[in-house]
Tab-separated table of C-alpha atoms (C1' of nucleotides) in Angstrom:
chain	number	residue	atom	x	y	z
G	1	MET	CA	21.854	-32.731	-7.241
G	2	LEU	CA	20.875	-29.452	-7.942
G	3	SER	CA	24.034	-27.776	-7.837
G	4	GLU	CA	25.257	-30.028	-10.700
G	5	GLN	CA	22.497	-28.366	-13.010
G	6	VAL	CA	23.365	-24.902	-11.937
G	7	TYR	CA	26.926	-25.390	-12.456
G	8	ALA	CA	26.370	-26.842	-16.021
G	9	HIS	CA	24.130	-24.041	-16.853
G	10	LEU	CA	26.474	-21.423	-15.616
G	11	ARG	CA	29.359	-22.775	-17.300
G	12	ASP	CA	27.500	-23.053	-20.674
G	13	ALA	CA	26.453	-19.406	-20.103
G	14	ILE	CA	29.811	-18.385	-19.871
G	15	MET	CA	31.219	-20.371	-22.560
G	16	ARG	CA	28.454	-19.284	-24.882
G	17	GLY	CA	29.406	-15.686	-24.209
G	18	ASP	CA	26.017	-14.642	-22.282
G	19	PHE	CA	28.161	-12.295	-19.960
G	20	ALA	CA	30.769	-9.717	-21.017
G	21	PRO	CA	34.310	-10.197	-19.793
G	22	GLY	CA	34.631	-8.518	-16.357
G	23	ASP	CA	30.922	-8.772	-15.562
G	24	ALA	CA	30.076	-9.714	-11.878
G	25	LEU	CA	28.504	-12.835	-11.297
G	26	LYS	CA	25.993	-12.017	-8.522
G	27	PRO	CA	24.883	-14.983	-6.459
G	28	GLN	CA	21.786	-13.295	-5.669
G	29	ASP	CA	20.617	-12.633	-9.143
G	30	LEU	CA	21.683	-16.259	-10.259
G	31	ALA	CA	19.826	-17.616	-7.269
G	32	LYS	CA	16.651	-15.813	-8.397
G	33	ASP	CA	17.021	-16.693	-12.070
G	34	GLN	CA	17.408	-20.418	-11.513
G	35	GLY	CA	14.986	-20.437	-8.699
G	36	VAL	CA	17.562	-22.033	-6.078
G	37	SER	CA	19.204	-20.993	-2.902
G	38	LEU	CA	22.313	-19.083	-2.489
G	39	ALA	CA	24.397	-22.061	-1.371
G	40	VAL	CA	23.836	-24.250	-4.628
G	41	VAL	CA	24.797	-20.992	-6.544
G	42	ARG	CA	27.826	-20.581	-4.460
G	43	GLU	CA	28.840	-24.131	-4.909
G	44	ALA	CA	28.440	-23.894	-8.656
G	45	LEU	CA	30.521	-20.612	-8.715
G	46	VAL	CA	33.185	-22.389	-6.703
G	47	ARG	CA	33.570	-24.979	-9.104
G	48	VAL	CA	33.578	-22.673	-12.106
G	49	VAL	CA	36.345	-20.579	-10.535
G	50	GLY	CA	38.191	-24.037	-10.307
G	51	GLU	CA	38.106	-24.523	-13.830
G	52	GLY	CA	39.399	-21.075	-14.568
G	53	LEU	CA	35.861	-19.953	-16.110
G	54	ALA	CA	35.665	-17.243	-13.407
G	55	ASP	CA	37.566	-15.269	-11.047
G	56	ARG	CA	37.109	-14.985	-7.524
G	57	LEU	CA	37.679	-11.409	-5.668
G	58	PRO	CA	37.733	-11.942	-1.930
G	59	ASN	CA	34.865	-10.097	-0.216
G	60	ARG	CA	33.838	-8.797	-3.733
G	61	GLY	CA	32.292	-11.688	-5.405
G	62	PHE	CA	32.718	-13.579	-8.502
G	63	ALA	CA	33.322	-12.173	-12.042
G	64	VAL	CA	33.777	-13.343	-15.679
G	65	PRO	CA	37.586	-13.380	-16.248
G	66	ALA	CA	38.915	-10.732	-18.436
G	67	PHE	CA	41.761	-12.443	-20.262
G	68	SER	CA	44.473	-10.158	-21.366
G	69	ASP	CA	46.016	-10.715	-24.803
G	70	ARG	CA	49.160	-11.790	-22.935
G	71	ARG	CA	47.119	-14.467	-20.980
G	72	TRP	CA	45.759	-15.727	-24.287
G	73	GLN	CA	49.020	-16.021	-25.951
G	74	GLU	CA	50.216	-17.916	-22.981
G	75	ILE	CA	47.311	-20.498	-23.412
G	76	ALA	CA	48.152	-20.734	-27.027
G	77	GLU	CA	51.769	-21.482	-26.575
G	78	ALA	CA	50.957	-23.948	-23.854
G	79	ARG	CA	48.915	-25.875	-26.379
G	80	ARG	CA	51.630	-25.599	-28.848
G	81	THR	CA	53.973	-27.041	-26.355
G	82	ILE	CA	51.943	-30.007	-25.164
G	83	GLU	CA	49.676	-30.952	-27.997
G	84	PRO	CA	52.027	-31.872	-30.541
G	85	VAL	CA	53.735	-34.289	-28.099
G	86	MET	CA	50.506	-35.885	-27.489
G	87	LEU	CA	49.825	-36.190	-30.720
G	88	ARG	CA	53.043	-37.919	-31.280
G	89	MET	CA	52.189	-40.550	-28.630
G	90	ALA	CA	48.696	-40.978	-30.045
G	91	ILE	CA	50.263	-41.815	-33.377
G	92	GLU	CA	52.508	-44.090	-31.759
G	93	ARG	CA	49.921	-45.829	-29.645
G	94	GLY	CA	46.587	-45.559	-31.265
G	95	ASP	CA	44.974	-48.712	-32.326
G	96	VAL	CA	42.212	-49.491	-34.978
G	97	ASP	CA	39.282	-48.489	-32.979
G	98	TRP	CA	41.144	-44.917	-32.606
G	99	GLU	CA	41.665	-44.632	-36.010
G	100	ALA	CA	38.011	-45.412	-36.641
G	101	ARG	CA	36.885	-42.770	-34.277
G	102	VAL	CA	39.197	-40.265	-35.683
G	103	ARG	CA	37.540	-40.850	-38.952
G	104	ALA	CA	34.138	-40.383	-37.726
G	105	ALA	CA	34.851	-37.340	-35.584
G	106	HIS	CA	36.592	-35.708	-38.769
G	107	HIS	CA	33.566	-36.848	-41.019
G	108	ARG	CA	31.248	-35.075	-38.397
G	109	LEU	CA	33.245	-31.871	-38.482
G	110	ALA	CA	33.483	-31.554	-42.114
G	111	ARG	CA	29.891	-32.123	-42.423
G	112	THR	CA	28.994	-29.579	-39.788
G	113	PRO	CA	28.547	-26.013	-41.145
G	114	ALA	CA	31.034	-23.584	-39.255
G	115	TYR	CA	28.379	-20.827	-39.155
G	116	ALA	CA	24.608	-20.704	-38.519
G	117	GLN	CA	22.939	-17.678	-40.176
G	118	ASP	CA	21.089	-16.772	-36.950
G	119	GLU	CA	24.232	-16.938	-34.867
G	120	GLY	CA	25.634	-13.987	-36.461
G	121	GLU	CA	29.376	-14.073	-37.196
G	122	HIS	CA	30.152	-16.426	-34.382
G	123	TYR	CA	30.914	-20.018	-35.121
G	124	SER	CA	27.896	-22.276	-34.398
G	125	ASP	CA	27.607	-24.330	-31.159
G	126	ALA	CA	27.493	-27.483	-33.245
G	127	TRP	CA	30.604	-26.764	-35.083
G	128	ALA	CA	32.473	-25.860	-31.949
G	129	GLU	CA	31.576	-29.073	-30.225
G	130	ALA	CA	32.515	-31.265	-33.523
G	131	HIS	CA	35.773	-29.236	-33.626
G	132	ARG	CA	36.635	-30.116	-29.951
G	133	LEU	CA	35.771	-33.716	-30.231
G	134	PHE	CA	37.922	-34.037	-33.514
G	135	HIS	CA	40.952	-32.437	-31.627
G	136	ARG	CA	40.302	-34.401	-28.529
G	137	THR	CA	39.576	-37.988	-30.323
G	138	LEU	CA	42.959	-37.371	-32.188
G	139	LEU	CA	44.959	-37.054	-28.748
G	140	GLU	CA	42.807	-39.851	-27.206
G	141	GLY	CA	44.971	-42.147	-29.041
G	142	CYS	CA	47.746	-41.279	-26.403
G	143	GLY	CA	45.842	-43.424	-23.775
G	144	ASN	CA	46.558	-40.980	-20.910
G	145	PRO	CA	43.560	-39.735	-18.971
G	146	VAL	CA	45.883	-37.310	-16.853
G	147	LEU	CA	47.118	-35.762	-20.207
G	148	LEU	CA	43.600	-35.478	-21.661
G	149	GLU	CA	42.428	-33.643	-18.471
G	150	VAL	CA	45.286	-31.130	-19.305
G	151	PHE	CA	43.947	-30.862	-22.883
G	152	ASP	CA	40.348	-30.298	-21.668
G	153	ARG	CA	41.284	-27.369	-19.380
G	154	MET	CA	43.493	-25.694	-21.915
G	155	TRP	CA	40.751	-25.966	-24.664
G	156	THR	CA	38.242	-24.637	-22.394
G	157	ALA	CA	40.409	-21.545	-21.779
G	158	SER	CA	41.363	-21.299	-25.279
G	159	GLU	CA	37.626	-21.574	-26.617
G	160	LEU	CA	36.487	-18.999	-24.010
G	161	ALA	CA	39.057	-16.609	-25.277
G	162	ARG	CA	37.934	-17.249	-28.969
G	163	ARG	CA	34.397	-16.831	-28.237
G	164	TRP	CA	35.066	-13.224	-27.159
G	165	SER	CA	37.266	-12.374	-30.193
G	166	ALA	CA	36.833	-14.662	-32.979
G	167	ARG	CA	34.967	-13.542	-36.105
G	168	ARG	CA	34.822	-14.930	-39.485
G	169	THR	CA	38.624	-15.263	-40.981
G	170	PRO	CA	37.767	-15.452	-44.696
G	171	GLY	CA	41.231	-16.495	-45.684
G	172	ARG	CA	41.510	-19.481	-43.388
G	173	ASP	CA	41.299	-23.162	-44.821
G	174	ALA	CA	40.027	-24.707	-41.601
G	175	VAL	CA	38.644	-27.668	-43.461
G	176	GLY	CA	41.928	-28.335	-45.189
G	177	GLU	CA	44.051	-28.094	-42.172
G	178	HIS	CA	41.772	-30.614	-40.375
G	179	GLY	CA	41.853	-32.926	-43.388
G	180	ARG	CA	45.600	-32.832	-43.371
G	181	LEU	CA	45.887	-33.402	-39.801
G	182	GLU	CA	43.589	-36.405	-40.214
G	183	GLU	CA	45.387	-37.885	-42.950
G	184	ALA	CA	48.843	-37.693	-41.471
G	185	ALA	CA	47.871	-38.834	-38.130
G	186	LEU	CA	46.307	-42.076	-39.803
G	187	ALA	CA	49.188	-42.543	-42.151
G	188	ARG	CA	51.249	-42.669	-38.745
G	189	ASP	CA	53.358	-39.701	-40.066
G	190	ALA	CA	54.076	-38.192	-36.730
G	191	ASP	CA	56.550	-35.544	-38.031
G	192	THR	CA	53.947	-34.110	-40.627
G	193	ALA	CA	51.052	-34.501	-38.066
G	194	ALA	CA	52.906	-32.638	-35.472
G	195	GLU	CA	54.117	-29.975	-37.661
G	196	VAL	CA	50.408	-29.413	-39.214
G	197	LEU	CA	49.094	-29.214	-35.777
G	198	THR	CA	51.488	-26.723	-34.670
G	199	ARG	CA	50.922	-24.632	-37.628
G	200	HIS	CA	47.111	-24.843	-36.941
G	201	LEU	CA	47.574	-23.701	-33.391
G	202	THR	CA	49.626	-20.869	-34.406
G	203	LEU	CA	47.287	-19.603	-37.121
G	204	THR	CA	44.576	-19.914	-34.432
G	205	ALA	CA	46.555	-17.856	-32.062
G	206	ALA	CA	47.478	-15.301	-34.661
G	207	VAL	CA	43.866	-14.801	-35.538
G	208	LEU	CA	43.059	-13.676	-32.012
G	209	THR	CA	46.055	-11.414	-31.470
G	210	GLY	CA	45.173	-7.942	-30.965
G	211	ARG	CA	41.586	-8.777	-31.348
G	212	THR	CA	40.385	-9.331	-27.755
G	213	HIS	CA	37.447	-7.484	-26.641
G	214	ASP	CA	39.285	-5.017	-24.716
G	215	GLU	CA	41.608	-4.192	-27.640
G	216	PRO	CA	39.984	-4.123	-30.941
G	217	ALA	CA	41.440	-5.127	-34.077
G	218	LYS	CA	44.437	-3.013	-34.927
G	219	GLU	CA	44.477	-1.314	-38.479
G	220	THR	CA	48.066	-0.910	-38.283
E	1	MET	CA	37.005	-15.550	4.127
E	2	LEU	CA	36.679	-18.514	6.448
E	3	SER	CA	36.298	-21.060	3.616
E	4	GLU	CA	39.830	-20.022	2.326
E	5	GLN	CA	41.192	-21.151	5.784
E	6	VAL	CA	39.159	-24.479	6.092
E	7	TYR	CA	40.147	-25.143	2.392
E	8	ALA	CA	43.725	-24.717	3.336
E	9	HIS	CA	43.447	-26.780	6.523
E	10	LEU	CA	41.781	-29.781	4.633
E	11	ARG	CA	44.149	-29.697	1.491
E	12	ASP	CA	47.112	-29.827	3.987
E	13	ALA	CA	45.713	-32.660	6.033
E	14	ILE	CA	44.954	-34.698	3.008
E	15	MET	CA	48.231	-34.190	1.670
E	16	ARG	CA	49.934	-34.910	4.959
E	17	GLY	CA	48.061	-38.267	4.840
E	18	ASP	CA	45.918	-37.468	7.886
E	19	PHE	CA	43.163	-39.543	6.203
E	20	ALA	CA	43.326	-42.851	4.649
E	21	PRO	CA	42.647	-43.256	1.109
E	22	GLY	CA	38.872	-43.956	0.702
E	23	ASP	CA	37.993	-42.348	4.002
E	24	ALA	CA	34.787	-40.368	3.951
E	25	LEU	CA	35.082	-36.570	4.588
E	26	LYS	CA	31.952	-36.126	6.497
E	27	PRO	CA	30.923	-32.383	6.490
E	28	GLN	CA	29.372	-32.638	9.729
E	29	ASP	CA	32.467	-33.824	11.485
E	30	LEU	CA	34.761	-31.426	9.626
E	31	ALA	CA	32.614	-28.686	10.612
E	32	LYS	CA	32.543	-29.405	14.291
E	33	ASP	CA	36.235	-29.991	14.083
E	34	GLN	CA	36.872	-26.574	12.882
E	35	GLY	CA	33.996	-24.890	14.450
E	36	VAL	CA	32.339	-23.422	11.114
E	37	SER	CA	29.257	-24.257	9.472
E	38	LEU	CA	28.349	-26.783	6.732
E	39	ALA	CA	28.368	-24.087	4.045
E	40	VAL	CA	32.029	-23.158	4.301
E	41	VAL	CA	33.106	-27.020	4.687
E	42	ARG	CA	31.195	-27.811	1.555
E	43	GLU	CA	32.542	-24.845	-0.392
E	44	ALA	CA	36.076	-26.005	0.705
E	45	LEU	CA	35.287	-29.607	-0.274
E	46	VAL	CA	34.318	-28.697	-3.639
E	47	ARG	CA	37.318	-26.814	-4.212
E	48	VAL	CA	39.343	-29.826	-3.088
E	49	VAL	CA	37.524	-31.770	-5.469
E	50	GLY	CA	38.110	-29.554	-8.192
E	51	GLU	CA	42.039	-29.972	-7.482
E	52	GLY	CA	41.834	-33.881	-7.651
E	53	LEU	CA	42.416	-34.403	-3.883
E	54	ALA	CA	39.216	-35.879	-3.269
E	55	ASP	CA	36.338	-37.494	-4.969
E	56	ARG	CA	32.601	-36.801	-4.901
E	57	LEU	CA	30.194	-39.324	-5.014
E	58	PRO	CA	26.611	-37.843	-5.906
E	59	ASN	CA	24.487	-38.151	-2.817
E	60	ARG	CA	26.941	-39.972	-0.979
E	61	GLY	CA	29.476	-37.297	0.030
E	62	PHE	CA	33.083	-36.759	-0.332
E	63	ALA	CA	35.987	-39.261	0.003
E	64	VAL	CA	39.527	-39.246	0.055
E	65	PRO	CA	40.694	-40.581	-3.554
E	66	ALA	CA	42.265	-44.157	-3.483
E	67	PHE	CA	44.357	-43.819	-6.402
E	68	SER	CA	44.993	-47.217	-8.297
E	69	ASP	CA	48.545	-48.314	-9.402
E	70	ARG	CA	47.457	-47.533	-12.927
E	71	ARG	CA	46.265	-44.155	-12.108
E	72	TRP	CA	49.636	-43.226	-10.392
E	73	GLN	CA	51.611	-44.714	-13.498
E	74	GLU	CA	49.441	-42.286	-15.681
E	75	ILE	CA	50.298	-39.370	-13.792
E	76	ALA	CA	53.916	-40.332	-13.617
E	77	GLU	CA	53.723	-40.822	-17.518
E	78	ALA	CA	52.161	-37.412	-17.687
E	79	ARG	CA	54.880	-35.683	-15.944
E	80	ARG	CA	57.416	-37.580	-18.046
E	81	THR	CA	55.784	-36.277	-21.120
E	82	ILE	CA	55.565	-32.669	-20.094
E	83	GLU	CA	58.167	-31.685	-17.686
E	84	PRO	CA	61.213	-32.218	-20.058
E	85	VAL	CA	59.597	-30.155	-22.582
E	86	MET	CA	59.123	-27.442	-20.301
E	87	LEU	CA	62.455	-27.910	-18.921
E	88	ARG	CA	63.857	-27.287	-22.389
E	89	MET	CA	62.111	-24.185	-22.726
E	90	ALA	CA	63.225	-22.911	-19.458
E	91	ILE	CA	66.999	-23.752	-20.185
E	92	GLU	CA	66.514	-21.932	-23.581
E	93	ARG	CA	64.565	-18.789	-21.942
E	94	GLY	CA	65.896	-18.559	-18.469
E	95	ASP	CA	67.684	-15.414	-17.431
E	96	VAL	CA	70.342	-14.595	-14.750
E	97	ASP	CA	67.610	-14.078	-12.209
E	98	TRP	CA	66.218	-17.721	-12.831
E	99	GLU	CA	69.846	-19.008	-12.614
E	100	ALA	CA	70.083	-17.401	-9.307
E	101	ARG	CA	66.885	-18.642	-8.186
E	102	VAL	CA	67.670	-22.083	-9.222
E	103	ARG	CA	70.935	-22.168	-7.239
E	104	ALA	CA	69.135	-20.842	-4.311
E	105	ALA	CA	66.343	-23.581	-4.450
E	106	HIS	CA	69.015	-26.193	-4.890
E	107	HIS	CA	71.045	-24.837	-1.965
E	108	ARG	CA	67.922	-25.027	0.247
E	109	LEU	CA	66.933	-28.599	-0.949
E	110	ALA	CA	70.593	-29.925	-0.333
E	111	ARG	CA	70.693	-28.517	3.138
E	112	THR	CA	67.231	-29.704	4.272
E	113	PRO	CA	67.414	-33.240	5.591
E	114	ALA	CA	64.983	-35.670	3.898
E	115	TYR	CA	63.948	-37.470	7.031
E	116	ALA	CA	62.982	-36.049	10.501
E	117	GLN	CA	63.408	-38.710	13.196
E	118	ASP	CA	60.025	-37.884	14.676
E	119	GLU	CA	58.051	-38.308	11.530
E	120	GLY	CA	59.028	-42.040	11.225
E	121	GLU	CA	59.970	-43.195	7.528
E	122	HIS	CA	58.130	-40.559	5.755
E	123	TYR	CA	59.871	-37.520	4.193
E	124	SER	CA	59.813	-34.403	6.306
E	125	ASP	CA	57.141	-31.853	5.157
E	126	ALA	CA	60.396	-29.240	5.002
E	127	TRP	CA	62.165	-31.451	2.593
E	128	ALA	CA	59.067	-32.183	0.698
E	129	GLU	CA	58.463	-28.278	0.346
E	130	ALA	CA	62.104	-27.648	-0.670
E	131	HIS	CA	61.880	-30.406	-3.301
E	132	ARG	CA	58.715	-28.981	-4.843
E	133	LEU	CA	60.050	-25.397	-5.113
E	134	PHE	CA	63.473	-26.766	-6.722
E	135	HIS	CA	61.564	-28.522	-9.368
E	136	ARG	CA	59.117	-25.751	-9.886
E	137	THR	CA	61.769	-23.024	-9.839
E	138	LEU	CA	63.709	-25.022	-12.529
E	139	LEU	CA	60.579	-25.074	-14.956
E	140	GLU	CA	59.740	-21.390	-13.822
E	141	GLY	CA	62.400	-20.512	-16.537
E	142	CYS	CA	59.885	-21.374	-19.256
E	143	GLY	CA	57.885	-18.253	-18.417
E	144	ASN	CA	54.605	-19.752	-19.158
E	145	PRO	CA	52.139	-19.563	-16.249
E	146	VAL	CA	49.616	-21.964	-18.071
E	147	LEU	CA	52.240	-24.672	-18.204
E	148	LEU	CA	53.290	-24.060	-14.604
E	149	GLU	CA	49.701	-24.532	-13.430
E	150	VAL	CA	49.676	-27.719	-15.287
E	151	PHE	CA	52.964	-28.594	-13.446
E	152	ASP	CA	51.334	-27.558	-9.955
E	153	ARG	CA	48.379	-29.833	-10.511
E	154	MET	CA	50.501	-32.808	-11.647
E	155	TRP	CA	52.906	-32.445	-8.887
E	156	THR	CA	50.123	-32.219	-6.287
E	157	ALA	CA	48.538	-35.337	-7.635
E	158	SER	CA	52.041	-37.015	-7.682
E	159	GLU	CA	52.825	-36.036	-4.135
E	160	LEU	CA	49.710	-37.429	-2.837
E	161	ALA	CA	50.433	-40.720	-4.361
E	162	ARG	CA	53.911	-40.674	-2.820
E	163	ARG	CA	52.686	-39.529	0.729
E	164	TRP	CA	50.684	-42.872	0.563
E	165	SER	CA	53.269	-45.171	-0.507
E	166	ALA	CA	56.828	-43.799	-0.446
E	167	ARG	CA	59.313	-45.131	2.251
E	168	ARG	CA	62.796	-44.524	2.778
E	169	THR	CA	64.510	-45.794	-0.360
E	170	PRO	CA	67.989	-46.607	0.483
E	171	GLY	CA	69.649	-47.244	-2.895
E	172	ARG	CA	68.651	-43.908	-4.243
E	173	ASP	CA	71.066	-40.998	-4.753
E	174	ALA	CA	68.259	-38.206	-4.745
E	175	VAL	CA	70.920	-35.607	-3.924
E	176	GLY	CA	73.162	-36.491	-6.779
E	177	GLU	CA	70.267	-36.656	-9.125
E	178	HIS	CA	69.006	-33.127	-8.349
E	179	GLY	CA	72.586	-31.942	-8.258
E	180	ARG	CA	73.350	-33.257	-11.995
E	181	LEU	CA	69.863	-31.469	-12.920
E	182	GLU	CA	71.051	-28.294	-11.690
E	183	GLU	CA	74.400	-28.304	-13.175
E	184	ALA	CA	73.076	-29.517	-16.521
E	185	ALA	CA	70.385	-26.744	-16.449
E	186	LEU	CA	72.589	-23.907	-15.618
E	187	ALA	CA	75.109	-25.317	-18.233
E	188	ARG	CA	72.393	-24.743	-20.538
E	189	ASP	CA	72.704	-28.402	-21.713
E	190	ALA	CA	69.315	-29.080	-22.593
E	191	ASP	CA	69.709	-32.621	-23.893
E	192	THR	CA	71.446	-33.681	-20.629
E	193	ALA	CA	69.106	-32.011	-18.321
E	194	ALA	CA	66.025	-33.467	-20.138
E	195	GLU	CA	67.611	-36.847	-19.944
E	196	VAL	CA	68.284	-36.461	-16.213
E	197	LEU	CA	64.879	-35.383	-15.220
E	198	THR	CA	63.181	-38.065	-17.531
E	199	ARG	CA	65.267	-40.659	-15.535
E	200	HIS	CA	64.544	-38.801	-12.160
E	201	LEU	CA	60.622	-39.064	-12.837
E	202	THR	CA	61.274	-42.673	-13.964
E	203	LEU	CA	62.956	-43.777	-10.829
E	204	THR	CA	60.315	-41.892	-8.834
E	205	ALA	CA	57.531	-43.881	-10.545
E	206	ALA	CA	59.475	-47.120	-10.159
E	207	VAL	CA	59.682	-46.520	-6.311
E	208	LEU	CA	56.042	-46.495	-6.164
E	209	THR	CA	55.021	-49.200	-8.475
E	210	GLY	CA	53.412	-52.013	-6.634
E	211	ARG	CA	53.620	-50.296	-3.279
E	212	THR	CA	50.248	-48.365	-3.082
E	213	HIS	CA	48.337	-48.748	0.015
E	214	ASP	CA	45.776	-51.101	-1.435
E	215	GLU	CA	48.459	-53.370	-2.975
E	216	PRO	CA	51.226	-53.708	-0.521
E	217	ALA	CA	54.906	-54.214	-1.766
E	218	LYS	CA	55.260	-57.578	-3.714
E	219	GLU	CA	57.921	-60.089	-2.559
E	220	THR	CA	58.646	-61.529	-5.838
D	1	DA	C1'	16.078	-71.026	6.098
D	2	DT	C1'	15.996	-67.472	2.757
D	3	DC	C1'	14.294	-63.703	0.266
D	4	DC	C1'	11.649	-59.454	-0.233
D	5	DG	C1'	9.821	-55.170	1.307
D	6	DA	C1'	8.946	-51.563	4.594
D	7	DC	C1'	10.690	-48.945	8.491
D	8	DC	C1'	14.861	-46.234	10.717
D	9	DA	C1'	18.922	-43.848	11.972
D	10	DA	C1'	22.553	-41.349	9.368
D	11	DT	C1'	23.999	-37.764	6.483
D	12	DA	C1'	24.056	-35.455	2.107
D	13	DA	C1'	21.758	-31.267	0.056
D	14	DT	C1'	19.175	-27.642	0.214
D	15	DC	C1'	17.085	-23.456	2.040
D	16	DG	C1'	15.862	-18.933	4.391
D	17	DA	C1'	17.788	-15.762	7.440
D	18	DT	C1'	21.700	-13.406	9.897
D	19	DT	C1'	26.140	-10.959	10.180
D	20	DA	C1'	30.028	-8.714	8.085
D	21	DT	C1'	32.025	-6.121	4.437
D	22	DC	C1'	32.266	-3.079	0.890
D	23	DT	C1'	30.671	1.088	-1.969
D	24	DT	C1'	28.601	5.108	-2.599
D	25	DC	C1'	26.720	9.286	-1.455
D	26	DC	C1'	25.962	13.020	1.252
D	27	DC	C1'	27.182	16.606	4.371
D	28	DA	C1'	30.169	18.971	7.692
D	29	DG	C1'	34.471	21.293	8.212
D	30	DC	C1'	38.408	23.616	6.394
F	1	DG	C1'	34.814	24.623	-3.871
F	2	DC	C1'	37.151	20.763	-2.035
F	3	DT	C1'	38.058	17.133	1.308
F	4	DG	C1'	37.444	13.552	4.786
F	5	DG	C1'	34.171	11.164	7.763
F	6	DG	C1'	30.275	8.821	8.123
F	7	DA	C1'	25.797	6.673	7.726
F	8	DA	C1'	22.770	3.806	4.273
F	9	DG	C1'	22.082	0.602	1.206
F	10	DA	C1'	23.902	-3.166	-1.398
F	11	DT	C1'	26.106	-7.476	-1.387
F	12	DA	C1'	29.418	-11.273	0.086
F	13	DA	C1'	29.857	-14.610	3.702
F	14	DT	C1'	28.334	-17.333	7.135
F	15	DC	C1'	25.073	-19.618	10.038
F	16	DG	C1'	21.356	-23.120	11.992
F	17	DA	C1'	17.567	-25.538	10.717
F	18	DT	C1'	14.772	-28.239	7.081
F	19	DT	C1'	14.287	-31.694	3.595
F	20	DA	C1'	15.698	-35.604	0.709
F	21	DT	C1'	18.298	-39.597	0.031
F	22	DT	C1'	21.003	-43.516	1.310
F	23	DG	C1'	22.149	-47.924	3.505
F	24	DG	C1'	21.188	-51.005	6.848
F	25	DT	C1'	17.936	-53.818	9.641
F	26	DC	C1'	14.041	-55.986	11.159
F	27	DG	C1'	9.958	-58.662	10.423
F	28	DG	C1'	7.015	-61.339	7.648
F	29	DA	C1'	5.918	-64.460	3.935
F	30	DT	C1'	7.112	-68.380	1.109
DNA sequence: ATCCGACCAATAATCGATTATCTTCCCAGC
DNA sequence: GCTGGGAAGATAATCGATTATTGGTCGGAT
């Protein structure tokens, strides 16, 4: 299944930030680059659009979405709305296996350097994936695949926005935040865990506000 | 854009229940039926899969999904988890325009007969659409498009399951439930509204339990 | 009689080429 | 000099045909 590979490649390229927001995704070029026909590229593009990783302009082709600051804030709010509720479910229902996986995911996250020197000021791919897995593992305790799909979609959108805007944020204690999140969850302290998660998401959103690609950091 | 029409047609056909769960969606047949080429059918199918309205089996084509009873319960739980939270947001934030649209949507729903004599024991299309619009309008007050997209996806899945299983449920007072929901929301009584909505969703789920296509109603 | 393997029909996946649509740039007319 | 119409090039959308994979079936060997 060629279209699967092309889809994965395209998705990774967009998430990695290989294209600038608003860039046209030309089927012809992509097809030539990957040595496949237009049909498979088109199929991959349609899938990508379905995931919100590209826009489709009728009769004008596909393009990398240019999220507005407003859109990003909406995504962040949606996460603040849903994820704490899922976390409470996870804390209530998670079994020993879940606890073990949370510890493992946190260990991996804590041991993965957030920045690689050769990747400039962006987070490293390895850290981003460890970060995602920690958050997802935490919520997996809720045991509901439908809710986890919702999480996946929101995470993707959220991560895309961050790739285009996030820079090193010296003042932030990400390690400590994740540590407190892990401890509260495993201590089955739902109120504290939900509060820590909400604050974590709020801080993440705050970092990005006014710092998207099309609206550089304000100096106030 | 032909694929758009084909996609809409296919989506409606699946939602209408024109295909049995598990049925293969053969590109060739669909292409001949609609008088288009394979490429556009394929594109439409990929989109449909992205919405969860069809399954894709690698090298074995596309098929109408056969939701298990468990899957349906997970969808219902996800709705019970998220929608009451959205409703609280809507009640807190909704403006006068929202109130007016809620009243309008409820009026339309209450005035639309739930069953058409020529459609047998299924709900009528008109009622299903009015029902969807009432619920959606109610939640639109939350003002967050991301959350509303989540609602749309869950509603689609939920409705699909119901189309295959729901029959007349004589004992149920759907009109009254919706009326109480409207009143509580417009009275800005978040606790009552959330409780009514949760009960509404729980009842909807209960109706379907044990009555999916592949597991006919239990007699017990 | 049963099991294994090679043929075969069906169809999923892909391709190369064609048609339709949009964009741009140029030139005639005002 | 400016504006509107129109051809030309680029690209999106679609098509018809080709290739690859699957699942079933028929035949032979044990």
